[in-house]
Short mmCIF file of N, CA, C and O in Angstrom, two decimals:
data_model
loop_
_atom_site.label_atom_id
_atom_site.label_comp_id
_atom_site.label_asym_id
_atom_site.label_seq_id
_atom_site.Cartn_x
_atom_site.Cartn_y
_atom_site.Cartn_z
N UNK A 8 0.84 -1.19 0.00
CA UNK A 8 0.00 0.00 0.00
C UNK A 8 0.88 1.24 0.00
O UNK A 8 1.80 1.34 0.78
N UNK A 9 0.53 2.14 -0.84
CA UNK A 9 1.27 3.38 -0.85
C UNK A 9 0.51 4.47 -0.10
O UNK A 9 -0.53 4.22 0.51
N UNK A 10 1.05 5.64 -0.13
CA UNK A 10 0.48 6.75 0.64
C UNK A 10 -0.92 7.14 0.16
O UNK A 10 -1.78 7.50 0.96
N UNK A 11 -1.15 7.06 -1.14
CA UNK A 11 -2.47 7.41 -1.68
C UNK A 11 -3.55 6.44 -1.20
O UNK A 11 -4.66 6.86 -0.89
N UNK A 12 -3.21 5.16 -1.15
CA UNK A 12 -4.18 4.17 -0.66
C UNK A 12 -4.54 4.42 0.79
O UNK A 12 -5.70 4.31 1.19
N UNK A 13 -3.54 4.77 1.59
CA UNK A 13 -3.79 5.06 3.00
C UNK A 13 -4.66 6.30 3.17
O UNK A 13 -5.53 6.34 4.05
N UNK A 14 -4.44 7.31 2.34
CA UNK A 14 -5.28 8.52 2.40
C UNK A 14 -6.72 8.19 2.04
O UNK A 14 -7.66 8.68 2.66
N UNK A 15 -6.90 7.36 1.01
CA UNK A 15 -8.25 6.97 0.59
C UNK A 15 -8.95 6.20 1.71
O UNK A 15 -10.12 6.45 2.00
N UNK A 16 -8.24 5.29 2.35
CA UNK A 16 -8.83 4.52 3.45
C UNK A 16 -9.17 5.44 4.61
O UNK A 16 -10.23 5.31 5.23
N UNK A 17 -8.29 6.40 4.90
CA UNK A 17 -8.55 7.34 5.98
C UNK A 17 -9.81 8.16 5.72
O UNK A 17 -10.66 8.33 6.60
N UNK A 18 -9.95 8.65 4.50
CA UNK A 18 -11.15 9.43 4.14
C UNK A 18 -12.40 8.56 4.20
O UNK A 18 -13.44 8.98 4.70
N UNK A 19 -12.28 7.32 3.73
CA UNK A 19 -13.43 6.39 3.76
C UNK A 19 -13.88 6.11 5.19
O UNK A 19 -15.07 6.11 5.49
N UNK A 20 -12.93 5.89 6.09
CA UNK A 20 -13.27 5.62 7.49
C UNK A 20 -13.91 6.86 8.13
O UNK A 20 -14.88 6.74 8.89
N UNK A 21 -13.40 8.04 7.81
CA UNK A 21 -14.01 9.27 8.35
C UNK A 21 -15.45 9.42 7.86
O UNK A 21 -16.34 9.77 8.64
N UNK A 22 -15.69 9.15 6.58
CA UNK A 22 -17.05 9.23 6.04
C UNK A 22 -17.96 8.20 6.69
O UNK A 22 -19.14 8.47 6.98
N UNK A 23 -17.44 7.00 6.92
CA UNK A 23 -18.25 5.97 7.58
C UNK A 23 -18.58 6.35 9.01
O UNK A 23 -19.70 6.11 9.48
N UNK A 24 -17.63 6.97 9.71
CA UNK A 24 -17.90 7.40 11.08
C UNK A 24 -18.97 8.50 11.11
O UNK A 24 -19.85 8.49 11.98
N UNK A 25 -18.92 9.41 10.15
CA UNK A 25 -19.96 10.46 10.08
C UNK A 25 -21.32 9.84 9.76
O UNK A 25 -22.34 10.24 10.34
N UNK A 26 -21.35 8.87 8.87
CA UNK A 26 -22.61 8.19 8.55
C UNK A 26 -23.15 7.47 9.77
O UNK A 26 -24.36 7.47 10.03
N UNK A 27 -22.27 6.87 10.52
CA UNK A 27 -22.67 6.15 11.74
C UNK A 27 -23.30 7.12 12.75
O UNK A 27 -24.34 6.82 13.35
N UNK A 28 -22.70 8.30 12.91
CA UNK A 28 -23.26 9.29 13.82
C UNK A 28 -24.63 9.78 13.36
O UNK A 28 -25.55 9.94 14.17
N UNK A 29 -24.79 10.01 12.07
CA UNK A 29 -26.08 10.46 11.54
C UNK A 29 -27.16 9.39 11.73
O UNK A 29 -28.31 9.72 12.04
N UNK A 30 -26.80 8.14 11.55
CA UNK A 30 -27.78 7.06 11.75
C UNK A 30 -28.21 7.00 13.20
O UNK A 30 -29.40 6.85 13.49
N UNK A 31 -27.28 7.14 14.13
CA UNK A 31 -27.64 7.11 15.56
C UNK A 31 -28.55 8.28 15.90
O UNK A 31 -29.55 8.12 16.62
N UNK A 32 -28.26 9.46 15.38
CA UNK A 32 -29.11 10.62 15.65
C UNK A 32 -30.50 10.44 15.06
O UNK A 32 -31.51 10.76 15.71
N UNK A 33 -30.58 9.94 13.84
CA UNK A 33 -31.88 9.71 13.21
C UNK A 33 -32.66 8.65 13.96
O UNK A 33 -33.87 8.78 14.16
N UNK A 34 -31.99 7.60 14.37
CA UNK A 34 -32.64 6.54 15.12
C UNK A 34 -33.20 7.06 16.44
O UNK A 34 -34.31 6.69 16.84
N UNK A 35 -32.46 7.94 17.09
CA UNK A 35 -32.94 8.54 18.34
C UNK A 35 -34.21 9.36 18.12
O UNK A 35 -35.16 9.26 18.90
N UNK A 36 -34.24 10.14 17.06
CA UNK A 36 -35.41 10.95 16.76
C UNK A 36 -36.62 10.07 16.42
O UNK A 36 -37.74 10.32 16.88
N UNK A 37 -36.40 9.02 15.64
CA UNK A 37 -37.51 8.14 15.24
C UNK A 37 -38.07 7.39 16.45
O UNK A 37 -39.28 7.29 16.61
N UNK A 38 -37.18 6.88 17.30
CA UNK A 38 -37.67 6.17 18.50
C UNK A 38 -38.42 7.13 19.41
O UNK A 38 -39.47 6.78 19.97
N UNK A 39 -37.93 8.35 19.55
CA UNK A 39 -38.65 9.35 20.35
C UNK A 39 -40.00 9.67 19.74
O UNK A 39 -40.99 9.86 20.46
N UNK A 40 -40.07 9.72 18.41
CA UNK A 40 -41.35 9.97 17.75
C UNK A 40 -42.33 8.83 17.94
O UNK A 40 -43.54 9.05 18.11
N UNK A 41 -41.83 7.60 17.89
CA UNK A 41 -42.70 6.44 18.11
C UNK A 41 -43.25 6.46 19.53
O UNK A 41 -44.45 6.22 19.74
N UNK A 42 -42.40 6.76 20.49
CA UNK A 42 -42.87 6.82 21.88
C UNK A 42 -43.86 7.97 22.05
O UNK A 42 -44.90 7.82 22.70
N UNK A 43 -43.55 9.13 21.47
CA UNK A 43 -44.46 10.27 21.57
C UNK A 43 -45.79 10.04 20.88
O UNK A 43 -46.82 10.59 21.27
N UNK A 44 -45.77 9.21 19.86
CA UNK A 44 -46.99 8.89 19.13
C UNK A 44 -48.02 8.20 20.01
O UNK A 44 -49.23 8.37 19.83
N UNK A 45 -47.56 7.45 20.98
CA UNK A 45 -48.48 6.72 21.86
C UNK A 45 -49.17 7.62 22.87
O UNK A 45 -50.10 7.18 23.55
N UNK A 46 -48.76 8.88 22.97
CA UNK A 46 -49.42 9.82 23.87
C UNK A 46 -50.45 10.68 23.15
O UNK A 46 -51.03 11.58 23.75
N UNK A 47 -50.68 10.43 21.89
CA UNK A 47 -51.66 11.19 21.13
C UNK A 47 -52.85 10.32 20.78
O UNK A 47 -52.70 9.14 20.46
N UNK A 48 -54.03 10.88 20.82
CA UNK A 48 -55.23 10.11 20.44
C UNK A 48 -55.45 10.21 18.92
O UNK A 48 -56.27 10.98 18.45
N UNK A 49 -54.69 9.45 18.17
CA UNK A 49 -54.77 9.54 16.71
C UNK A 49 -55.21 8.21 16.13
O UNK A 49 -54.91 7.14 16.66
N UNK A 50 -55.92 8.30 15.01
CA UNK A 50 -56.35 7.09 14.31
C UNK A 50 -55.18 6.46 13.55
O UNK A 50 -55.19 5.28 13.23
N UNK A 51 -54.15 7.26 13.27
CA UNK A 51 -52.99 6.78 12.52
C UNK A 51 -51.90 6.21 13.42
O UNK A 51 -50.77 6.03 12.98
N UNK A 52 -52.21 5.94 14.67
CA UNK A 52 -51.22 5.48 15.62
C UNK A 52 -50.56 4.17 15.18
O UNK A 52 -49.34 4.05 15.17
N UNK A 53 -51.36 3.18 14.81
CA UNK A 53 -50.81 1.87 14.44
C UNK A 53 -50.02 1.90 13.13
O UNK A 53 -48.90 1.38 13.09
N UNK A 54 -50.56 2.49 12.06
CA UNK A 54 -49.76 2.50 10.81
C UNK A 54 -48.44 3.26 10.96
O UNK A 54 -47.41 2.82 10.46
N UNK A 55 -48.48 4.39 11.66
CA UNK A 55 -47.25 5.15 11.85
C UNK A 55 -46.26 4.42 12.75
O UNK A 55 -45.04 4.49 12.54
N UNK A 56 -46.76 3.71 13.74
CA UNK A 56 -45.88 2.93 14.61
C UNK A 56 -45.21 1.81 13.84
O UNK A 56 -44.00 1.58 13.96
N UNK A 57 -45.97 1.11 13.03
CA UNK A 57 -45.41 0.01 12.24
C UNK A 57 -44.38 0.55 11.24
O UNK A 57 -43.30 -0.02 11.08
N UNK A 58 -44.71 1.65 10.58
CA UNK A 58 -43.76 2.27 9.65
C UNK A 58 -42.49 2.70 10.38
O UNK A 58 -41.38 2.49 9.89
N UNK A 59 -42.63 3.31 11.54
CA UNK A 59 -41.48 3.74 12.33
C UNK A 59 -40.61 2.58 12.78
O UNK A 59 -39.38 2.66 12.74
N UNK A 60 -41.24 1.48 13.18
CA UNK A 60 -40.48 0.30 13.59
C UNK A 60 -39.74 -0.33 12.42
O UNK A 60 -38.59 -0.75 12.56
N UNK A 61 -40.39 -0.38 11.26
CA UNK A 61 -39.71 -0.93 10.08
C UNK A 61 -38.52 -0.05 9.68
O UNK A 61 -37.45 -0.56 9.35
N UNK A 62 -38.71 1.25 9.72
CA UNK A 62 -37.63 2.17 9.39
C UNK A 62 -36.49 2.05 10.41
O UNK A 62 -35.32 2.12 10.04
N UNK A 63 -36.84 1.84 11.68
CA UNK A 63 -35.82 1.65 12.71
C UNK A 63 -35.01 0.39 12.45
O UNK A 63 -33.79 0.38 12.64
N UNK A 64 -35.68 -0.67 12.03
CA UNK A 64 -34.98 -1.92 11.73
C UNK A 64 -34.01 -1.72 10.57
O UNK A 64 -32.88 -2.21 10.60
N UNK A 65 -34.44 -0.99 9.56
CA UNK A 65 -33.55 -0.71 8.42
C UNK A 65 -32.34 0.11 8.87
O UNK A 65 -31.20 -0.17 8.46
N UNK A 66 -32.55 1.09 9.73
CA UNK A 66 -31.44 1.90 10.21
C UNK A 66 -30.48 1.09 11.08
O UNK A 66 -29.26 1.25 10.99
N UNK A 67 -31.02 0.19 11.90
CA UNK A 67 -30.16 -0.65 12.73
C UNK A 67 -29.32 -1.58 11.85
O UNK A 67 -28.12 -1.78 12.10
N UNK A 68 -29.92 -2.14 10.81
CA UNK A 68 -29.18 -2.99 9.88
C UNK A 68 -28.08 -2.20 9.18
O UNK A 68 -26.94 -2.67 9.04
N UNK A 69 -28.40 -0.99 8.75
CA UNK A 69 -27.40 -0.13 8.11
C UNK A 69 -26.27 0.21 9.09
O UNK A 69 -25.10 0.23 8.71
N UNK A 70 -26.62 0.47 10.33
CA UNK A 70 -25.62 0.76 11.36
C UNK A 70 -24.68 -0.43 11.54
O UNK A 70 -23.45 -0.26 11.63
N UNK A 71 -25.22 -1.63 11.57
CA UNK A 71 -24.39 -2.83 11.71
C UNK A 71 -23.47 -3.02 10.51
O UNK A 71 -22.31 -3.40 10.67
N UNK A 72 -23.97 -2.76 9.31
CA UNK A 72 -23.13 -2.89 8.11
C UNK A 72 -21.97 -1.90 8.14
O UNK A 72 -20.83 -2.25 7.80
N UNK A 73 -22.26 -0.67 8.53
CA UNK A 73 -21.21 0.35 8.61
C UNK A 73 -20.19 -0.02 9.67
O UNK A 73 -18.98 0.11 9.47
N UNK A 74 -20.67 -0.50 10.80
CA UNK A 74 -19.76 -0.90 11.88
C UNK A 74 -18.86 -2.05 11.44
O UNK A 74 -17.67 -2.06 11.73
N UNK A 75 -19.41 -3.01 10.70
CA UNK A 75 -18.62 -4.12 10.19
C UNK A 75 -17.56 -3.63 9.20
O UNK A 75 -16.41 -4.08 9.23
N UNK A 76 -17.94 -2.70 8.34
CA UNK A 76 -16.99 -2.17 7.37
C UNK A 76 -15.87 -1.38 8.04
O UNK A 76 -14.70 -1.50 7.68
N UNK A 77 -16.21 -0.60 9.06
CA UNK A 77 -15.19 0.14 9.81
C UNK A 77 -14.22 -0.83 10.48
O UNK A 77 -13.01 -0.65 10.42
N UNK A 78 -14.76 -1.85 11.11
CA UNK A 78 -13.89 -2.85 11.75
C UNK A 78 -13.01 -3.55 10.72
O UNK A 78 -11.87 -3.89 11.01
N UNK A 79 -13.54 -3.79 9.54
CA UNK A 79 -12.74 -4.40 8.49
C UNK A 79 -11.56 -3.53 8.09
O UNK A 79 -10.45 -4.03 7.88
N UNK A 80 -11.78 -2.23 7.98
CA UNK A 80 -10.69 -1.33 7.64
C UNK A 80 -9.68 -1.24 8.78
O UNK A 80 -8.48 -1.19 8.56
N UNK A 81 -10.17 -1.21 10.00
CA UNK A 81 -9.26 -1.03 11.14
C UNK A 81 -8.45 -2.29 11.45
O UNK A 81 -7.33 -2.20 11.92
N UNK A 82 -9.03 -3.45 11.20
CA UNK A 82 -8.36 -4.70 11.55
C UNK A 82 -7.86 -5.47 10.34
O UNK A 82 -7.55 -6.65 10.45
N UNK A 83 -7.80 -4.84 9.18
CA UNK A 83 -7.16 -5.42 8.03
C UNK A 83 -8.01 -6.28 7.12
O UNK A 83 -7.54 -6.71 6.09
N UNK A 84 -9.24 -6.53 7.45
CA UNK A 84 -10.11 -7.34 6.60
C UNK A 84 -11.01 -6.40 5.82
O UNK A 84 -12.15 -6.15 6.18
N UNK A 85 -10.49 -5.85 4.75
CA UNK A 85 -11.24 -4.87 3.98
C UNK A 85 -12.43 -5.52 3.31
O UNK A 85 -12.37 -6.64 2.83
N UNK A 86 -13.51 -4.77 3.25
CA UNK A 86 -14.76 -5.23 2.65
C UNK A 86 -15.19 -4.25 1.61
O UNK A 86 -15.16 -3.04 1.82
N UNK A 87 -15.62 -4.73 0.46
CA UNK A 87 -16.05 -3.82 -0.61
C UNK A 87 -17.53 -3.63 -0.59
O UNK A 87 -18.28 -4.39 -0.17
#
């Protein structure tokens, strides 16, 4: 590996870390919205809750994929 490859990996890891932070923040807002939804007398409570839970599952899966990729870069098992 030359210096350019190391720079590219460094930038990629920084971008992955920023994506990871954004996912955690979004997940926090969505979970708070789902909890807050249960305090409102709305007819859309169930559909919005199910949609929020599905979206949360997708974000958690994305978070795990990013975490695996970061670990791959840090511990030498690169993943494309």
